[in-house]
Short mmCIF file of C-alpha atoms and ligand atoms in Angstrom, two decimals:
data_model
loop_
_atom_site.label_atom_id
_atom_site.label_comp_id
_atom_site.label_asym_id
_atom_site.label_seq_id
_atom_site.Cartn_x
_atom_site.Cartn_y
_atom_site.Cartn_z
CA MET A 1 6.90 -3.65 -23.98
CA THR A 2 7.74 -6.21 -26.65
CA TYR A 3 10.37 -8.32 -24.83
CA GLU A 4 11.80 -9.44 -28.21
CA GLU A 5 15.33 -10.05 -26.97
CA LEU A 6 14.11 -11.74 -23.79
CA LYS A 7 11.97 -14.10 -25.86
CA LYS A 8 15.08 -15.17 -27.78
CA GLN A 9 17.50 -15.31 -24.87
CA ASP A 10 15.35 -16.68 -22.06
CA PRO A 11 12.09 -18.22 -23.26
CA GLU A 12 11.32 -19.60 -19.79
CA ILE A 13 11.18 -16.19 -18.11
CA TYR A 14 9.50 -14.73 -21.22
CA GLU A 15 6.71 -17.33 -20.96
CA ILE A 16 6.14 -16.59 -17.28
CA ILE A 17 5.83 -12.86 -18.05
CA GLN A 18 3.32 -13.69 -20.82
CA LYS A 19 1.25 -15.80 -18.44
CA GLU A 20 1.30 -13.04 -15.81
CA SER A 21 0.28 -10.46 -18.45
CA GLN A 22 -2.66 -12.66 -19.38
CA ARG A 23 -3.64 -13.10 -15.72
CA GLN A 24 -3.63 -9.32 -15.34
CA ARG A 25 -5.70 -8.81 -18.50
CA LEU A 26 -8.38 -11.36 -17.59
CA GLY A 27 -8.57 -10.50 -13.91
CA LEU A 28 -9.52 -7.57 -11.69
CA GLU A 29 -6.69 -6.25 -9.50
CA MET A 30 -8.27 -4.98 -6.31
CA ILE A 31 -5.44 -5.17 -3.79
CA PRO A 32 -5.40 -1.50 -2.72
CA SER A 33 -1.62 -1.30 -2.56
CA GLU A 34 -1.18 -2.40 -6.18
CA ASN A 35 -1.35 -0.44 -9.41
CA TYR A 36 -0.03 -0.34 -12.98
CA ALA A 37 3.08 1.67 -13.84
CA SER A 38 3.02 3.38 -17.23
CA SER A 39 5.15 2.22 -20.17
CA ALA A 40 7.40 5.26 -19.69
CA VAL A 41 8.02 4.29 -16.05
CA LEU A 42 8.77 0.71 -17.11
CA GLU A 43 11.23 1.87 -19.78
CA ALA A 44 13.19 3.95 -17.26
CA LEU A 45 13.11 1.02 -14.83
CA GLY A 46 14.52 -1.31 -17.50
CA SER A 47 17.19 1.15 -18.59
CA ILE A 48 20.99 0.93 -18.52
CA LEU A 49 20.99 3.04 -15.35
CA THR A 50 20.76 -0.28 -13.52
CA ASP A 51 24.44 -0.87 -14.31
CA LYS A 52 25.86 1.97 -12.26
CA TYR A 53 27.17 1.96 -8.69
CA ALA A 54 26.54 5.28 -6.95
CA GLU A 55 27.04 4.84 -3.22
CA GLY A 56 26.73 8.24 -1.62
CA TYR A 57 24.63 11.22 -2.66
CA PRO A 58 24.68 13.69 -5.60
CA GLY A 59 28.00 15.59 -5.59
CA LYS A 60 29.50 13.19 -3.03
CA ARG A 61 29.81 9.67 -4.39
CA TYR A 62 32.18 6.87 -3.51
CA TYR A 63 32.44 5.80 -7.18
CA GLY A 64 33.50 7.67 -10.32
CA GLY A 65 31.39 8.26 -13.41
CA ASN A 66 28.28 9.51 -11.67
CA VAL A 67 27.84 12.84 -13.45
CA HIS A 68 24.60 11.77 -15.15
CA ILE A 69 23.43 9.65 -12.23
CA ASP A 70 23.62 12.81 -10.10
CA GLU A 71 21.34 14.51 -12.63
CA VAL A 72 18.82 11.67 -12.31
CA GLU A 73 18.77 11.75 -8.54
CA ARG A 74 18.62 15.54 -8.29
CA LEU A 75 15.74 15.60 -10.78
CA ALA A 76 13.83 12.99 -8.77
CA GLN A 77 14.34 15.05 -5.59
CA LYS A 78 13.27 18.28 -7.30
CA ARG A 79 10.13 16.70 -8.75
CA ALA A 80 9.26 15.01 -5.44
CA LYS A 81 9.39 18.30 -3.55
CA ALA A 82 7.43 20.09 -6.28
CA VAL A 83 4.54 17.63 -6.70
CA PHE A 84 4.10 17.16 -2.94
CA GLY A 85 4.45 20.89 -2.25
CA ALA A 86 7.15 20.02 0.29
CA ASP A 87 8.89 23.39 0.56
CA GLY A 88 11.37 23.52 3.41
CA TYR A 89 11.80 19.75 3.40
CA HIS A 90 14.70 17.56 2.31
CA VAL A 91 13.87 14.37 0.42
CA ASN A 92 15.89 11.17 0.26
CA VAL A 93 14.89 9.12 -2.81
CA GLN A 94 17.18 6.13 -2.20
CA PRO A 95 15.12 3.79 0.05
CA LEU A 96 14.58 0.52 -1.77
CA SER A 97 11.02 0.17 -0.54
CA GLY A 98 8.62 1.19 2.23
CA SER A 99 9.88 -1.04 5.02
CA PRO A 100 13.54 0.09 4.73
CA ALA A 101 12.33 3.70 4.57
CA ASN A 102 10.47 3.39 7.87
CA LEU A 103 13.31 1.49 9.52
CA ALA A 104 15.79 4.16 8.35
CA VAL A 105 13.71 6.83 10.09
CA TYR A 106 13.72 4.89 13.37
CA PHE A 107 17.44 4.20 12.99
CA ALA A 108 18.08 7.91 12.36
CA LEU A 109 16.05 9.38 15.18
CA LEU A 110 15.79 6.79 17.96
CA GLU A 111 17.96 4.74 20.25
CA ARG A 112 17.11 1.07 20.72
CA GLY A 113 14.28 0.75 23.24
CA ASP A 114 12.89 4.25 22.65
CA THR A 115 9.12 4.64 22.58
CA ILE A 116 7.05 5.13 19.39
CA MET A 117 3.29 5.39 19.34
CA SER A 118 1.34 3.95 16.42
CA LEU A 119 -2.04 2.50 15.52
CA LYS A 120 -2.79 -1.02 16.77
CA LEU A 121 -1.79 -3.43 14.03
CA ASP A 122 -5.13 -5.24 13.74
CA HIS A 123 -6.77 -1.81 13.49
CA GLY A 124 -4.83 -0.92 10.32
CA GLY A 125 -1.15 -0.44 11.19
CA HIS A 126 1.69 -1.82 9.07
CA LEU A 127 4.21 -4.55 9.90
CA THR A 128 6.92 -1.89 10.32
CA HIS A 129 4.70 0.06 12.72
CA GLY A 130 5.73 -2.17 15.60
CA SER A 131 4.76 -5.75 14.80
CA PRO A 132 6.42 -8.01 17.38
CA VAL A 133 7.81 -10.19 14.56
CA ASN A 134 9.33 -7.20 12.72
CA PHE A 135 12.64 -5.37 13.27
CA SER A 136 10.58 -2.38 14.47
CA GLY A 137 8.76 -4.23 17.24
CA LYS A 138 11.88 -6.14 18.26
CA ASN A 139 14.08 -3.05 18.65
CA TYR A 140 11.80 -0.24 19.79
CA ASN A 141 9.16 0.13 22.47
CA PHE A 142 5.95 0.47 20.49
CA VAL A 143 2.82 1.56 22.32
CA TYR A 144 -0.46 1.68 20.45
CA TYR A 145 -3.57 3.78 20.05
CA PRO A 146 -6.84 2.08 19.07
CA LEU A 147 -9.66 3.04 16.73
CA ASP A 148 -12.86 4.13 18.44
CA PRO A 149 -14.79 0.88 19.11
CA LYS A 150 -18.10 2.32 17.86
CA THR A 151 -17.12 4.40 14.81
CA GLU A 152 -14.00 2.34 13.95
CA MET A 153 -12.31 5.66 13.17
CA LEU A 154 -9.40 7.55 14.77
CA ASP A 155 -10.26 9.28 18.03
CA TYR A 156 -7.78 12.15 18.35
CA ASP A 157 -8.73 12.89 21.98
CA VAL A 158 -7.79 9.34 22.93
CA ILE A 159 -4.52 9.61 20.97
CA GLU A 160 -3.71 12.84 22.82
CA LYS A 161 -4.40 11.22 26.20
CA LEU A 162 -2.19 8.22 25.38
CA VAL A 163 0.61 10.48 24.14
CA ILE A 164 0.59 12.41 27.43
CA GLU A 165 0.66 9.11 29.32
CA HIS A 166 3.42 7.35 27.32
CA LYS A 167 5.58 10.30 26.15
CA PRO A 168 6.72 8.70 22.85
CA LYS A 169 9.64 10.18 20.92
CA ILE A 170 7.77 9.62 17.64
CA ILE A 171 4.02 9.65 16.96
CA LEU A 172 3.30 7.66 13.84
CA THR A 173 0.28 8.17 11.63
CA GLY A 174 -0.51 6.86 8.11
CA TYR A 175 -1.76 3.30 7.77
CA THR A 176 -1.99 0.22 5.63
CA ALA A 177 -5.66 -0.58 6.13
CA TYR A 178 -7.56 2.53 7.22
CA PRO A 179 -10.37 3.69 4.94
CA ARG A 180 -10.89 7.16 6.39
CA THR A 181 -9.31 10.61 6.10
CA ILE A 182 -6.40 11.37 8.46
CA ASP A 183 -6.21 14.76 10.16
CA PHE A 184 -2.44 15.32 9.88
CA GLU A 185 -2.66 18.80 11.41
CA ARG A 186 -4.29 17.43 14.54
CA ILE A 187 -1.62 14.71 14.90
CA ALA A 188 1.13 17.30 14.40
CA THR A 189 -0.39 19.53 17.08
CA ILE A 190 -0.61 16.62 19.54
CA ALA A 191 3.03 15.74 18.80
CA SER A 192 4.31 19.26 19.14
CA HIS A 193 2.52 19.79 22.50
CA ALA A 194 4.18 16.61 23.75
CA GLY A 195 7.63 17.50 22.36
CA ALA A 196 7.47 14.46 20.06
CA ILE A 197 8.40 14.08 16.41
CA SER A 198 5.42 13.56 14.10
CA MET A 199 5.82 10.95 11.38
CA ALA A 200 3.38 9.99 8.62
CA ASP A 201 3.72 6.87 6.48
CA VAL A 202 1.50 7.94 3.57
CA SER A 203 2.40 5.01 1.29
CA HIS A 204 -1.21 4.16 0.54
CA ILE A 205 -2.54 7.66 0.00
CA SER A 206 0.43 9.53 -1.48
CA GLY A 207 -1.20 9.67 -4.92
CA LEU A 208 -4.39 11.05 -3.37
CA ILE A 209 -2.33 13.70 -1.57
CA VAL A 210 -0.53 14.77 -4.76
CA GLY A 211 -3.82 14.87 -6.68
CA GLY A 212 -5.61 16.90 -4.01
CA ALA A 213 -7.99 14.14 -2.89
CA HIS A 214 -6.63 13.91 0.68
CA GLN A 215 -5.31 16.47 3.19
CA SER A 216 -1.55 16.94 2.75
CA PRO A 217 0.88 16.11 5.59
CA PHE A 218 2.96 19.12 4.46
CA PRO A 219 3.83 21.41 6.18
CA ALA A 220 2.41 19.99 9.43
CA ILE A 221 4.24 16.66 9.82
CA ASP A 222 7.99 16.45 10.56
CA ILE A 223 8.85 13.21 8.71
CA VAL A 224 6.88 11.73 5.81
CA THR A 225 7.63 8.35 4.26
CA THR A 226 5.95 6.94 1.20
CA THR A 227 6.30 4.10 -1.22
CA THR A 228 6.11 5.10 -4.86
CA HIS A 229 4.23 2.16 -6.41
CA LYS A 230 0.76 2.39 -4.92
CA THR A 231 -1.60 5.29 -5.77
CA LEU A 232 1.47 7.15 -7.10
CA ARG A 233 1.87 4.56 -9.91
CA GLY A 234 5.67 4.50 -9.95
CA PRO A 235 8.16 1.66 -9.59
CA ARG A 236 8.58 -0.32 -6.36
CA ALA A 237 10.60 2.09 -4.19
CA ALA A 238 10.20 4.70 -1.45
CA MET A 239 11.11 8.23 -0.35
CA ILE A 240 11.66 9.96 2.99
CA PHE A 241 10.78 13.65 3.37
CA CYS A 242 12.14 15.35 6.47
CA ARG A 243 12.47 18.85 7.80
CA GLU A 244 15.90 20.26 6.90
CA LYS A 245 17.09 19.89 10.50
CA TYR A 246 16.85 16.07 10.21
CA LYS A 247 18.55 15.87 6.76
CA GLU A 248 21.95 14.69 7.93
CA GLN A 249 20.59 12.03 10.30
CA ILE A 250 18.14 10.65 7.72
CA ASP A 251 20.67 10.57 4.87
CA LYS A 252 23.25 8.84 7.05
CA ALA A 253 20.70 6.27 8.22
CA VAL A 254 19.80 5.35 4.62
CA PHE A 255 23.41 5.30 3.42
CA PRO A 256 25.71 4.02 4.87
CA GLY A 257 23.44 3.06 7.77
CA MET A 258 21.15 0.58 6.07
CA GLN A 259 21.84 0.47 2.34
CA GLY A 260 24.72 0.35 -0.11
CA GLY A 261 24.39 1.31 -3.76
CA PRO A 262 21.09 3.00 -4.65
CA HIS A 263 19.06 1.61 -7.56
CA GLU A 264 19.38 4.56 -9.92
CA ASN A 265 17.25 2.97 -12.68
CA THR A 266 14.43 2.81 -10.11
CA ILE A 267 15.10 6.39 -9.01
CA ALA A 268 14.84 7.47 -12.67
CA ALA A 269 11.51 5.62 -12.93
CA VAL A 270 10.34 7.37 -9.75
CA ALA A 271 11.21 10.69 -11.41
CA VAL A 272 9.13 9.73 -14.46
CA ALA A 273 6.17 8.77 -12.26
CA LEU A 274 6.46 12.04 -10.35
CA ALA A 275 6.35 14.00 -13.61
CA GLU A 276 3.20 12.05 -14.57
CA ALA A 277 1.67 12.76 -11.17
CA GLY A 278 2.29 16.48 -11.69
CA LYS A 279 -0.03 16.57 -14.71
CA SER A 280 -3.63 17.75 -14.48
CA GLU A 281 -4.90 14.33 -15.70
CA PHE A 282 -3.50 12.82 -12.52
CA ARG A 283 -5.85 14.97 -10.44
CA ASP A 284 -8.80 13.59 -12.42
CA TYR A 285 -7.39 10.09 -11.98
CA VAL A 286 -7.20 10.23 -8.17
CA ARG A 287 -10.63 11.83 -7.89
CA GLN A 288 -12.00 8.93 -9.93
CA ILE A 289 -10.24 6.45 -7.59
CA VAL A 290 -12.19 7.94 -4.69
CA LYS A 291 -15.48 8.10 -6.61
CA ASN A 292 -15.01 4.48 -7.62
CA ALA A 293 -14.26 3.44 -4.03
CA GLN A 294 -17.41 5.17 -2.85
CA ALA A 295 -19.53 3.53 -5.56
CA LEU A 296 -18.08 0.14 -4.64
CA ALA A 297 -18.62 0.71 -0.91
CA GLU A 298 -22.23 1.78 -1.50
CA THR A 299 -22.92 -1.33 -3.59
CA LEU A 300 -21.35 -3.69 -1.05
CA THR A 301 -23.35 -2.06 1.75
CA ALA A 302 -26.58 -2.15 -0.25
CA GLU A 303 -25.94 -5.86 -0.83
CA GLY A 304 -25.89 -6.35 2.94
CA LEU A 305 -22.17 -6.50 3.70
CA LYS A 306 -20.63 -4.76 6.72
CA LEU A 307 -17.72 -2.40 6.01
CA VAL A 308 -15.29 -1.34 8.73
CA SER A 309 -16.25 2.24 9.74
CA GLY A 310 -19.30 1.95 7.47
CA GLY A 311 -17.60 3.08 4.26
CA THR A 312 -14.58 4.88 2.84
CA ASP A 313 -13.14 8.33 2.21
CA ASN A 314 -10.14 7.11 0.25
CA HIS A 315 -9.19 4.32 -2.15
CA LEU A 316 -9.77 1.27 0.05
CA MET A 317 -12.37 -0.50 2.15
CA LEU A 318 -12.48 -3.47 4.49
CA ILE A 319 -15.28 -6.03 4.47
CA ASP A 320 -15.95 -7.34 7.98
CA LEU A 321 -17.05 -10.96 7.65
CA ARG A 322 -17.78 -11.45 11.34
CA PRO A 323 -21.56 -11.06 10.79
CA PHE A 324 -21.21 -14.35 8.85
CA THR A 325 -18.50 -15.97 10.95
CA ALA A 326 -15.06 -14.98 12.27
CA GLY A 327 -12.08 -16.33 10.34
CA SER A 328 -13.74 -16.83 6.95
CA GLY A 329 -11.54 -14.20 5.22
CA VAL A 330 -9.34 -17.00 4.01
CA PHE A 331 -12.25 -18.72 2.20
CA VAL A 332 -13.66 -15.55 0.62
CA ASP A 333 -10.18 -14.44 -0.46
CA LYS A 334 -9.55 -17.84 -2.11
CA ALA A 335 -12.93 -17.82 -3.87
CA LEU A 336 -12.36 -14.26 -5.14
CA GLU A 337 -8.94 -15.28 -6.42
CA GLU A 338 -10.50 -18.22 -8.24
CA VAL A 339 -12.93 -15.96 -10.14
CA GLY A 340 -10.09 -13.58 -11.02
CA ILE A 341 -10.64 -10.85 -8.41
CA SER A 342 -7.42 -10.26 -6.45
CA THR A 343 -7.97 -8.85 -2.95
CA ASN A 344 -6.31 -9.69 0.32
CA LYS A 345 -7.54 -11.21 3.51
CA THR A 346 -7.01 -8.91 6.47
CA THR A 347 -7.67 -8.54 10.15
CA VAL A 348 -10.48 -6.19 11.14
CA PRO A 349 -10.47 -4.08 14.34
CA ASN A 350 -10.44 -6.37 17.41
CA ASP A 351 -10.35 -9.45 15.23
CA PRO A 352 -10.44 -12.57 17.39
CA MET A 353 -8.57 -14.42 14.63
CA PRO A 354 -4.84 -14.39 13.66
CA PRO A 355 -3.50 -12.60 10.52
CA TYR A 356 -3.30 -15.77 8.39
CA TYR A 357 -6.92 -16.71 9.16
CA PRO A 358 -8.48 -13.28 9.65
CA SER A 359 -12.09 -12.11 9.47
CA GLY A 360 -11.86 -9.47 6.76
CA ILE A 361 -11.17 -8.70 3.13
CA ARG A 362 -9.28 -5.54 2.07
CA LEU A 363 -9.92 -4.17 -1.38
CA GLY A 364 -9.47 -0.96 -3.32
CA THR A 365 -9.88 0.81 -6.64
CA PRO A 366 -6.50 2.34 -7.77
CA ALA A 367 -5.57 -0.36 -10.32
CA LEU A 368 -9.04 -0.71 -11.84
CA THR A 369 -9.23 3.08 -12.15
CA SER A 370 -5.90 3.01 -14.02
CA ARG A 371 -7.62 0.67 -16.52
CA GLY A 372 -10.33 3.29 -17.06
CA MET A 373 -13.16 1.71 -15.05
CA LYS A 374 -15.79 3.98 -13.53
CA GLU A 375 -18.74 3.83 -11.12
CA LYS A 376 -20.85 1.60 -13.39
CA GLU A 377 -18.19 -1.12 -13.42
CA MET A 378 -17.75 -0.76 -9.63
CA GLN A 379 -21.44 -1.49 -9.16
CA GLU A 380 -21.17 -4.63 -11.31
CA ILE A 381 -18.05 -5.78 -9.50
CA GLY A 382 -19.55 -4.97 -6.08
CA LYS A 383 -22.46 -7.29 -6.82
CA MET A 384 -20.08 -10.09 -7.84
CA ILE A 385 -18.00 -9.67 -4.67
CA ALA A 386 -21.12 -9.61 -2.51
CA ARG A 387 -22.38 -12.86 -4.03
CA ILE A 388 -19.04 -14.55 -3.26
CA ALA A 389 -18.90 -13.13 0.28
CA LYS A 390 -22.44 -14.24 1.05
CA GLU A 391 -21.84 -17.71 -0.40
CA PHE A 392 -18.50 -18.46 1.27
CA GLY A 393 -18.40 -15.99 4.23
CA PRO A 394 -20.50 -18.28 6.48
CA ILE A 395 -18.07 -21.21 6.17
CA GLU A 396 -16.60 -21.96 9.57
CA LEU A 397 -12.91 -22.41 10.12
CA PRO A 398 -12.04 -25.35 12.40
CA GLN A 399 -11.38 -24.30 15.99
CA GLU A 400 -8.34 -26.59 16.09
CA LYS A 401 -5.36 -24.75 14.58
CA GLU A 402 -3.79 -27.91 13.18
CA LYS A 403 -6.91 -28.65 11.09
CA ARG A 404 -7.11 -25.26 9.36
CA ALA A 405 -4.65 -25.79 6.50
CA ALA A 406 -6.36 -29.05 5.52
CA ALA A 407 -9.79 -27.38 5.70
CA LEU A 408 -8.61 -24.62 3.35
CA LYS A 409 -7.21 -27.19 0.93
CA GLU A 410 -10.43 -29.17 0.88
CA PHE A 411 -12.47 -25.97 0.51
CA THR A 412 -10.36 -24.91 -2.49
CA ARG A 413 -10.75 -28.32 -4.13
CA GLN A 414 -14.54 -28.22 -3.90
CA MET A 415 -15.14 -24.48 -4.42
CA THR A 416 -13.45 -24.35 -7.84
CA HIS A 417 -16.12 -26.67 -9.30
CA THR A 418 -19.17 -24.82 -8.04
CA ALA A 419 -21.64 -23.19 -10.44
CA ILE A 420 -21.37 -19.77 -8.78
CA ILE A 421 -17.59 -19.71 -9.25
CA LYS A 422 -17.85 -20.67 -12.93
CA GLU A 423 -20.56 -18.08 -13.55
CA ILE A 424 -18.75 -15.18 -11.84
CA LYS A 425 -15.39 -16.10 -13.38
CA ALA A 426 -16.97 -15.75 -16.84
CA GLN A 427 -18.48 -12.37 -15.84
CA VAL A 428 -15.11 -11.14 -14.56
CA GLU A 429 -13.33 -12.07 -17.79
CA GLU A 430 -16.02 -10.53 -19.94
CA LEU A 431 -15.69 -7.25 -18.03
CA ALA A 432 -11.89 -7.24 -17.67
CA VAL A 433 -11.01 -7.74 -21.34
CA ARG A 434 -12.85 -4.55 -22.26
CA PHE A 435 -10.32 -2.43 -20.33
CA PRO A 436 -6.64 -2.26 -21.40
CA VAL A 437 -3.93 -2.76 -18.81
CA PRO A 438 -1.37 0.09 -18.73
CA GLY A 439 2.13 -1.21 -19.40
CA ILE A 440 0.77 -4.29 -21.17
CA ASP A 441 -1.77 -3.29 -23.82
N1 DSN B 501 2.21 -4.53 1.68
C1 DSN B 501 1.69 -3.20 1.63
C2 DSN B 501 0.21 -3.18 1.65
O1 DSN B 501 -0.36 -4.04 1.01
O2 DSN B 501 -0.40 -2.34 2.28
C3 DSN B 501 2.28 -2.36 2.65
O3 DSN B 501 3.64 -2.63 2.71
#
């Protein structure tokens, strides 16, 4: 995009976008939930469709002039069902993002106080999967299943036992920090034996599902939510697939239940991304994401780092820093940011530390794969990450909570001047500039 008019009209915002473009070019984006949308997706997102109000659904709007908007939304729905192979499902493409999509499902199908079963949050669940500080945890009775303490993977026998004990109305699968394959059919069978609704939040792996690199939740799971901006490479938005029998409840929960006017420019951009995901190149792309993740995981392990569950089957992995010391995720995350590698600090299963000062680092390969990087680059990057983790992972966080922020500030001040940071930052830039950033270059 050239931003010519923006440069003239609003140089301040233009300059910020230029600085962010440069940060993206010179750095390595390894937050597993981030990616680069194509120029075509960005053009649809920045189109005049943003000007239209369209409360309601195609064929039944509360505003006039929606003849073409209806075409956009119907096309997005048709493409969504086709690329996901979701025959027999209805899809709502209006949720503004992943959290409202999940909340709309609960609002549609549950009464306040009803029971939902989901994965423990420090084991990989999302904020909207029952965090006590989130709307979900405040309004519904979440009960949790754990990962197996030895394998750090799902144990379906334990899930089944807990479902029989707690009788949830919804069993939720699909996670925000789980590096292994999910057996959707097994979850659906457990749910159906218990008379529960099965729900999968596949936000992280939806691109892998479309590209055939992960088992599909269709036709086993009753309700499937997904964001559209992660492995799917669309704009920031979400969709809800549901069996036809839930269509009315889900649509009513999204509008008028939780949202007003849908963002039809975003829905158009979702449609463009879905068309891109339907191409054969997308299958190659997602397979490369997984190959890259495996190459990265192997390098990190060979360098002596511990990964949660010992590796990955998908696009992400979690470094467990507890073998160095618990709570050092915040230092390693800061040091990686300083060299230009964006990851995020995260809790690891049974983390003794809180989410802001956790013991792990979550990272993934979707964005780097979109830039065209392959296994060779993952090996180089893995060695850089391992050097940082080994250097800064052993730094101890103060026991006293009130001293932690100051310790992080002092760490940041000193770390930026160290030789290792300067050396790796130069290596990162040298590698990054060789690979164009989609949507920018
Ligand atoms: N924030 C997203 C993630 O990083 O996984 C989920 O909402």
